[in-house]
Short mmCIF file of C-alpha atoms in Angstrom, two decimals:
data_model
loop_
_atom_site.label_atom_id
_atom_site.label_comp_id
_atom_site.label_asym_id
_atom_site.label_seq_id
_atom_site.Cartn_x
_atom_site.Cartn_y
_atom_site.Cartn_z
CA UNK B 1 -31.94 -23.00 37.04
CA UNK B 2 -29.33 -21.18 34.94
CA UNK B 3 -30.88 -21.79 30.66
CA UNK B 4 -30.08 -19.87 27.33
CA UNK B 5 -33.78 -18.11 26.70
CA UNK B 6 -33.57 -16.00 23.51
CA UNK B 7 -36.19 -12.55 22.68
CA UNK B 8 -37.28 -12.86 19.19
CA UNK B 9 -37.87 -9.45 17.22
CA UNK B 10 -38.73 -7.81 13.90
CA UNK B 11 -35.85 -7.39 11.64
CA UNK B 12 -33.59 -4.09 12.45
CA UNK B 13 -34.99 -4.30 15.79
CA UNK B 14 -32.27 -6.62 17.08
CA UNK B 15 -29.81 -4.04 18.67
CA UNK B 16 -33.47 -2.24 20.30
CA UNK B 17 -34.03 -5.58 22.30
CA UNK B 18 -31.07 -6.16 23.51
CA UNK B 19 -30.57 -2.95 24.55
CA UNK B 20 -34.06 -3.32 27.05
CA UNK B 21 -32.40 -7.70 27.94
CA UNK B 22 -29.73 -5.84 29.36
CA UNK B 23 -31.68 -2.56 31.40
CA UNK B 24 -33.70 -5.34 32.67
CA UNK B 25 -30.23 -7.03 34.50
CA UNK B 26 -29.36 -9.54 31.79
CA UNK B 27 -26.19 -10.37 29.94
CA UNK B 28 -27.19 -10.35 25.92
CA UNK B 29 -25.27 -13.31 24.81
CA UNK B 30 -25.30 -13.07 21.27
CA UNK B 31 -27.68 -10.91 18.81
CA UNK B 32 -28.30 -12.50 15.15
CA UNK B 33 -31.10 -11.36 13.37
CA UNK B 34 -34.29 -11.68 14.04
CA UNK B 35 -33.04 -12.62 17.75
CA UNK B 36 -30.50 -12.02 20.96
CA UNK B 37 -30.34 -14.49 23.08
CA UNK B 38 -29.13 -14.09 27.15
CA UNK B 39 -29.01 -15.52 30.70
CA UNK B 40 -31.23 -16.18 32.84
CA UNK B 41 -34.00 -18.88 35.28
CA UNK B 42 -37.57 -19.00 34.64
CA UNK B 43 -38.26 -15.91 36.66
CA UNK B 44 -36.09 -14.27 33.80
CA UNK B 45 -38.45 -15.36 31.24
CA UNK B 46 -41.37 -14.18 33.28
CA UNK B 47 -39.57 -10.66 34.19
CA UNK B 48 -39.17 -10.57 30.25
CA UNK B 49 -42.84 -11.45 28.71
CA UNK B 50 -43.81 -8.60 31.27
CA UNK B 51 -41.53 -6.47 30.57
CA UNK B 52 -40.33 -6.12 26.55
CA UNK B 53 -41.83 -3.46 24.93
CA UNK B 54 -40.99 -4.43 21.30
CA UNK B 55 -39.85 -8.54 21.36
CA UNK B 56 -41.90 -10.33 19.22
CA UNK B 57 -41.94 -13.32 22.30
CA UNK B 58 -39.76 -14.61 24.75
CA UNK B 59 -38.11 -18.54 24.42
CA UNK B 60 -36.80 -21.45 25.57
CA UNK B 61 -33.20 -22.24 23.35
CA UNK B 62 -33.02 -25.96 24.67
CA UNK B 63 -30.91 -27.11 21.12
CA UNK B 64 -28.62 -25.65 19.34
CA UNK B 65 -26.93 -28.26 16.96
CA UNK B 66 -25.33 -28.73 13.10
CA UNK B 67 -28.29 -30.51 10.92
CA UNK B 68 -27.23 -31.20 7.36
CA UNK B 69 -29.32 -35.18 7.56
CA UNK B 70 -32.55 -35.75 9.59
CA UNK B 71 -31.01 -38.38 11.88
CA UNK B 72 -29.37 -34.83 13.61
CA UNK B 73 -32.37 -33.56 13.87
CA UNK B 74 -33.79 -36.64 15.99
CA UNK B 75 -30.87 -36.98 17.88
CA UNK B 76 -31.10 -33.67 19.51
CA UNK B 77 -34.29 -33.59 19.90
CA UNK B 78 -34.29 -37.57 21.50
CA UNK B 79 -31.50 -36.31 23.76
CA UNK B 80 -33.37 -32.09 25.55
CA UNK B 81 -35.05 -33.66 29.15
CA UNK B 82 -38.37 -32.20 27.52
CA UNK B 83 -39.98 -34.37 30.37
CA UNK B 84 -38.86 -31.65 33.27
CA UNK B 85 -41.46 -29.70 31.02
CA UNK B 86 -43.99 -31.00 28.99
CA UNK B 87 -46.26 -33.58 30.98
CA UNK B 88 -47.79 -36.68 30.16
CA UNK B 89 -50.88 -34.25 28.77
CA UNK B 90 -48.97 -31.44 27.90
CA UNK B 91 -50.38 -30.23 24.54
CA UNK B 92 -47.40 -30.09 22.89
CA UNK B 93 -46.88 -28.58 19.46
CA UNK B 94 -43.95 -29.06 16.98
CA UNK B 95 -43.16 -26.31 13.86
CA UNK B 96 -40.55 -25.62 11.71
CA UNK B 97 -38.74 -23.55 9.55
CA UNK B 98 -35.87 -23.73 7.25
CA UNK B 99 -33.46 -20.70 5.71
CA UNK B 100 -31.30 -21.94 3.25
CA UNK B 101 -29.46 -25.38 4.39
CA UNK B 102 -29.74 -28.84 3.33
CA UNK B 103 -32.32 -29.92 5.15
CA UNK B 104 -35.32 -27.91 3.74
CA UNK B 105 -38.29 -30.00 3.19
CA UNK B 106 -40.36 -28.84 6.05
CA UNK B 107 -42.54 -30.72 6.69
CA UNK B 108 -40.48 -33.88 6.72
CA UNK B 109 -38.22 -31.92 10.07
CA UNK B 110 -41.92 -31.30 11.97
CA UNK B 111 -42.42 -34.89 11.46
CA UNK B 112 -38.67 -35.85 12.79
CA UNK B 113 -37.93 -33.65 15.42
CA UNK B 114 -42.19 -34.67 16.80
CA UNK B 115 -40.91 -38.53 16.60
CA UNK B 116 -37.31 -37.62 18.45
CA UNK B 117 -39.99 -35.81 20.89
CA UNK B 118 -42.53 -38.14 21.44
CA UNK B 119 -40.32 -41.24 21.85
CA UNK B 120 -38.72 -39.35 24.39
CA UNK B 121 -40.83 -38.46 26.22
CA UNK B 122 -42.56 -42.17 26.08
CA UNK B 123 -39.31 -43.96 27.72
CA UNK B 124 -41.09 -41.69 30.89
CA UNK B 125 -44.72 -41.61 30.81
CA UNK B 126 -45.61 -45.07 30.21
CA UNK B 127 -48.81 -44.64 27.02
CA UNK B 128 -48.39 -44.86 23.45
CA UNK B 129 -51.09 -41.43 22.63
CA UNK B 130 -50.94 -39.04 24.57
CA UNK B 131 -54.79 -37.30 25.06
CA UNK B 132 -52.78 -33.69 25.09
CA UNK B 133 -55.72 -31.86 26.88
CA UNK B 134 -53.21 -29.35 28.68
CA UNK B 135 -51.48 -26.70 28.65
CA UNK B 136 -49.81 -25.58 25.20
CA UNK B 137 -46.51 -26.65 24.78
CA UNK B 138 -44.87 -24.64 21.13
CA UNK B 139 -41.63 -26.01 20.12
CA UNK B 140 -39.96 -24.75 17.35
CA UNK B 141 -36.80 -25.77 14.97
CA UNK B 142 -35.26 -23.40 13.46
CA UNK B 143 -32.55 -23.87 10.83
CA UNK B 144 -31.04 -21.24 8.92
CA UNK B 145 -27.93 -22.39 7.29
CA UNK B 146 -27.59 -25.74 8.31
CA UNK B 147 -27.71 -24.79 11.96
CA UNK B 148 -31.19 -26.24 13.99
CA UNK B 149 -32.50 -24.02 16.92
CA UNK B 150 -34.92 -25.92 18.50
CA UNK B 151 -36.66 -23.22 20.93
CA UNK B 152 -39.45 -23.84 22.75
CA UNK B 153 -42.10 -21.03 23.75
CA UNK B 154 -42.93 -19.48 26.58
CA UNK B 155 -44.48 -17.06 25.67
CA UNK B 156 -47.95 -17.48 23.77
CA UNK B 157 -50.23 -14.57 21.58
CA UNK B 158 -47.16 -12.44 20.47
CA UNK B 159 -46.19 -9.29 22.64
CA UNK B 160 -47.32 -6.76 20.76
CA UNK B 161 -50.30 -8.28 22.24
CA UNK B 162 -50.81 -6.34 24.84
CA UNK B 163 -54.37 -6.32 25.48
CA UNK B 164 -55.78 -2.96 25.68
CA UNK B 165 -56.02 -3.60 21.71
CA UNK B 166 -59.37 -3.84 21.55
CA UNK B 167 -60.88 -2.46 19.00
CA UNK B 168 -58.28 -1.35 15.92
CA UNK B 169 -59.04 0.62 12.94
CA UNK B 170 -57.34 0.11 9.69
CA UNK B 171 -53.81 -1.14 8.79
CA UNK B 172 -52.74 -1.55 12.20
CA UNK B 173 -49.40 -0.79 13.62
CA UNK B 174 -47.75 -3.55 15.71
CA UNK B 175 -47.91 -2.50 18.99
CA UNK B 176 -43.78 -3.55 18.98
CA UNK B 177 -42.67 -1.16 16.43
CA UNK B 178 -44.57 1.54 17.82
CA UNK B 179 -42.84 1.11 21.09
CA UNK B 180 -38.55 1.18 18.44
CA UNK B 181 -40.66 4.00 17.08
CA UNK B 182 -40.25 5.60 20.21
CA UNK B 183 -37.43 4.77 21.50
CA UNK B 184 -35.64 5.45 18.93
CA UNK B 185 -36.42 9.28 18.40
CA UNK B 186 -34.88 11.57 20.85
CA UNK B 187 -38.53 11.98 23.00
CA UNK B 188 -38.48 12.42 26.38
CA UNK B 189 -41.03 12.27 29.72
CA UNK B 190 -39.94 15.70 29.60
CA UNK B 191 -40.45 17.06 25.73
CA UNK B 192 -43.88 17.11 23.70
CA UNK B 193 -44.63 14.13 21.53
CA UNK B 194 -46.90 14.74 18.43
CA UNK B 195 -48.99 11.85 16.41
CA UNK B 196 -51.15 13.60 13.95
CA UNK B 197 -52.10 11.14 11.41
CA UNK B 198 -52.65 8.42 15.12
CA UNK B 199 -55.32 6.17 13.71
CA UNK B 200 -56.54 4.28 17.13
CA UNK B 201 -53.92 5.07 18.55
CA UNK B 202 -50.73 3.41 18.95
CA UNK B 203 -48.07 5.23 18.42
CA UNK B 204 -49.15 7.52 21.49
CA UNK B 205 -50.52 5.15 24.06
CA UNK B 206 -47.01 2.54 23.88
CA UNK B 207 -45.42 6.75 24.41
CA UNK B 208 -47.67 7.23 27.70
CA UNK B 209 -47.55 3.61 28.88
CA UNK B 210 -43.17 3.96 28.67
CA UNK B 211 -43.12 7.22 29.65
CA UNK B 212 -44.66 6.06 33.32
CA UNK B 213 -42.96 2.13 32.97
CA UNK B 214 -46.21 0.74 32.47
CA UNK B 215 -45.28 -3.24 32.01
CA UNK B 216 -46.19 -3.78 28.66
CA UNK B 217 -47.23 -7.37 29.07
CA UNK B 218 -49.21 -6.84 32.76
CA UNK B 219 -52.78 -6.71 31.31
CA UNK B 220 -52.08 -10.45 29.15
CA UNK B 221 -51.33 -12.79 30.36
CA UNK B 222 -48.23 -16.09 29.16
CA UNK B 223 -47.98 -19.40 28.38
CA UNK B 224 -46.08 -19.91 30.82
CA UNK B 225 -48.23 -19.72 33.01
CA UNK B 226 -49.62 -22.32 32.68
CA UNK B 227 -47.03 -24.58 33.06
CA UNK B 228 -47.15 -26.57 36.00
CA UNK B 229 -42.45 -26.62 36.17
CA UNK B 230 -43.57 -23.36 36.50
CA UNK B 231 -43.43 -22.05 39.80
CA UNK B 232 -46.85 -19.88 40.20
CA UNK B 233 -45.10 -17.36 43.26
CA UNK B 234 -42.44 -16.49 41.17
CA UNK B 235 -45.16 -14.90 38.28
CA UNK B 236 -47.33 -13.66 41.43
CA UNK B 237 -43.89 -11.93 42.62
CA UNK B 238 -43.07 -10.42 39.16
CA UNK B 239 -46.42 -8.46 38.21
CA UNK B 240 -46.70 -6.95 41.32
CA UNK B 241 -43.16 -5.50 41.42
CA UNK B 242 -44.36 -4.29 38.34
CA UNK B 243 -47.10 -2.48 40.12
CA UNK B 244 -44.80 -0.87 42.17
CA UNK B 245 -42.66 -0.08 39.53
CA UNK B 246 -44.85 2.15 37.77
CA UNK B 247 -44.50 5.86 38.06
CA UNK B 248 -47.85 8.28 37.20
CA UNK B 249 -47.28 11.16 36.09
CA UNK B 250 -49.68 13.95 35.26
CA UNK B 251 -47.33 16.44 33.51
CA UNK B 252 -47.31 14.43 30.05
CA UNK B 253 -47.83 16.24 26.47
CA UNK B 254 -48.76 13.69 23.91
CA UNK B 255 -50.91 15.35 21.97
CA UNK B 256 -52.71 12.06 18.99
CA UNK B 257 -54.85 13.65 16.19
CA UNK B 258 -56.32 12.28 12.79
CA UNK B 259 -59.33 12.92 10.28
CA UNK B 260 -61.57 9.60 10.78
CA UNK B 261 -63.68 10.06 13.75
CA UNK B 262 -63.92 6.12 14.61
CA UNK B 263 -60.35 5.94 14.05
CA UNK B 264 -59.54 8.99 17.26
CA UNK B 265 -62.77 7.07 18.55
CA UNK B 266 -60.96 3.88 18.90
CA UNK B 267 -57.98 5.88 19.46
CA UNK B 268 -59.72 7.02 22.92
CA UNK B 269 -61.19 3.72 23.98
CA UNK B 270 -57.55 1.65 23.21
CA UNK B 271 -55.69 4.28 25.19
CA UNK B 272 -58.65 3.54 28.53
CA UNK B 273 -57.26 0.17 27.89
CA UNK B 274 -54.70 0.70 28.59
CA UNK B 275 -54.42 2.51 31.71
CA UNK B 276 -53.13 6.00 29.94
CA UNK B 277 -56.67 7.47 28.75
CA UNK B 278 -55.95 10.28 31.21
CA UNK B 279 -52.05 10.97 29.48
CA UNK B 280 -53.88 11.40 26.00
CA UNK B 281 -54.70 14.41 24.18
CA UNK B 282 -57.10 12.75 21.63
CA UNK B 283 -58.21 15.19 18.75
CA UNK B 284 -60.33 14.93 15.04
CA UNK B 285 -58.14 17.32 13.33
CA UNK B 286 -56.73 17.45 9.73
CA UNK B 287 -53.13 16.68 9.33
CA UNK B 288 -52.73 20.45 7.74
CA UNK B 289 -54.44 21.76 10.64
CA UNK B 290 -52.29 20.30 13.11
CA UNK B 291 -50.76 23.67 14.97
CA UNK B 292 -48.66 24.00 17.47
CA UNK B 293 -47.38 27.01 20.28
CA UNK B 294 -44.20 24.90 21.39
CA UNK B 295 -41.01 25.95 19.42
CA UNK B 296 -39.65 21.94 20.09
CA UNK B 297 -41.03 18.26 20.07
CA UNK B 298 -41.39 14.90 18.42
CA UNK B 299 -43.78 14.26 15.85
CA UNK B 300 -43.95 10.17 15.17
CA UNK B 301 -46.16 9.12 12.69
CA UNK B 302 -46.73 5.91 10.57
CA UNK B 303 -48.86 7.89 7.93
CA UNK B 304 -51.10 6.10 5.65
CA UNK B 305 -49.25 5.19 2.45
CA UNK B 306 -49.93 3.54 -1.24
CA UNK B 307 -49.47 -0.03 0.05
CA UNK B 308 -51.52 0.56 3.30
CA UNK B 309 -54.07 2.68 2.67
CA UNK B 310 -53.63 5.54 1.37
CA UNK B 311 -53.41 7.12 -2.04
CA UNK B 312 -51.55 9.72 -3.66
CA UNK B 313 -53.17 12.68 -2.95
CA UNK B 314 -54.02 11.89 0.77
CA UNK B 315 -50.04 10.93 0.69
CA UNK B 316 -49.20 14.57 -1.27
CA UNK B 317 -51.90 16.73 1.32
CA UNK B 318 -49.96 15.40 4.08
CA UNK B 319 -46.52 15.64 3.00
CA UNK B 320 -47.25 19.62 2.29
CA UNK B 321 -48.79 19.55 5.64
CA UNK B 322 -45.56 18.96 7.23
CA UNK B 323 -43.14 21.20 4.83
CA UNK B 324 -45.37 24.07 5.75
CA UNK B 325 -45.22 22.83 9.80
CA UNK B 326 -41.83 21.69 9.51
CA UNK B 327 -40.96 24.75 7.17
CA UNK B 328 -42.19 26.63 10.54
CA UNK B 329 -41.07 24.95 13.70
CA UNK B 330 -37.60 24.40 12.68
CA UNK B 331 -37.49 22.96 16.39
CA UNK B 332 -39.75 19.88 15.61
CA UNK B 333 -38.00 16.61 14.66
CA UNK B 334 -40.12 14.39 12.20
CA UNK B 335 -39.55 10.98 13.05
CA UNK B 336 -41.76 9.00 9.82
CA UNK B 337 -42.43 4.89 9.61
CA UNK B 338 -43.33 4.87 5.59
CA UNK B 339 -42.04 2.56 2.41
CA UNK B 340 -42.19 6.18 0.08
CA UNK B 341 -39.23 6.75 -0.86
CA UNK B 342 -40.27 10.15 -1.82
CA UNK B 343 -40.82 10.95 1.28
CA UNK B 344 -37.54 13.14 1.90
CA UNK B 345 -36.63 15.20 -1.13
CA UNK B 346 -41.11 16.13 -0.70
CA UNK B 347 -41.23 16.61 2.43
CA UNK B 348 -37.23 18.26 3.76
CA UNK B 349 -35.80 18.50 0.55
CA UNK B 350 -33.02 16.33 1.32
CA UNK B 351 -31.54 13.63 2.52
CA UNK B 352 -32.98 11.56 5.95
CA UNK B 353 -30.71 12.41 9.08
CA UNK B 354 -30.78 8.98 9.85
CA UNK B 355 -32.59 5.62 8.20
CA UNK B 356 -33.77 2.21 9.70
CA UNK B 357 -34.63 -0.68 7.20
CA UNK B 358 -37.91 -2.18 9.65
CA UNK B 359 -40.06 -4.78 8.83
CA UNK B 360 -43.60 -3.70 8.99
CA UNK B 361 -45.62 -7.24 8.86
CA UNK B 362 -43.98 -8.70 6.22
CA UNK B 363 -43.81 -5.00 4.85
CA UNK B 364 -40.75 -3.72 4.65
CA UNK B 365 -41.03 -0.12 5.70
CA UNK B 366 -37.73 2.33 6.16
CA UNK B 367 -37.44 4.64 9.60
CA UNK B 368 -36.65 8.56 8.04
CA UNK B 369 -35.51 10.14 11.48
CA UNK B 370 -35.80 14.10 10.65
CA UNK B 371 -33.61 16.12 13.07
CA UNK B 372 -34.88 19.46 14.79
CA UNK B 373 -31.81 22.52 15.02
CA UNK B 374 -31.27 22.35 18.64
CA UNK B 375 -33.04 25.25 20.92
CA UNK B 376 -30.17 28.27 21.31
CA UNK B 377 -28.69 28.74 24.17
CA UNK B 378 -29.44 31.96 25.06
CA UNK B 379 -33.54 30.21 25.44
CA UNK B 380 -32.13 27.19 27.23
CA UNK B 381 -30.82 30.14 29.96
CA UNK B 382 -34.03 31.09 29.93
#
């Protein structure tokens, strides 16, 4: 059965998620702030949960209506075939969000929406009270500028919860954002990648998974897997497909280092959990001591900054080290995520080649891209 699906994404990553969706073979219908909708069936929902690296969750769009009165919410919710998804014992919850809309009371929206959902289910199940002892069904009513979109979540815990990060260091970077940083860079598996402020290793790990085509959701479960309405053979087939599409590589040159000994230990353990422990070289090293014989490469990093865990002295040392490194290695490129707006002047003395506003959690940050010199033709011909 064809239906409208939506990938919920962090603001700024919509275009990246759209490319991923289209790469899976699905047609993107609409790209909006924080959401990319596409057409697919339940297999598409399973596949998207397993493969999307930069999306936060996959939802089924069940309603889309202009809502200026509570009756609009009630009638739309009442008209949705909830009985096709939610069994009598289903543990359903209704959440809401409202931005720049006449219906601004979130508790009232939730109350009306839940009442309509229950009234609909009572038409099909002969009970007054629902036990809610079964599988989880998370319904969301999102209202923006008087437009209400009603979705059913298929994911459960966010897609950034890959399952490999059993140990977390200070100020962790979301896996989805780390994957986006890699996808937005010039890196490919034939090139060197280094993160000299690797923390718990998220950027190198996501890069190694991308290089070997390891599905990011393969080591976890999703909400829809426990639904009676979903054919379990589809899930089994899609997981088997993930294993077949893996492309192990022994030639990867991915390096992660950090001055924090405990962080590097955590990074190694996380990489092992992700199945890429042999693909990344981690070491305890001060950023000022980072050296390489490679004339060109990609540095992708999320250094500490004031609002997170850094202080001005630490930030200054990192920038001094980078300034010296890139002066010696003009063929290297830097892709840096930070909220510190002085990085351009203090590292390169010039504006970044590209900037992209993103969010790390609720914190606004910027992804600065400094492109290195292209290899000379003579070097390429050797």
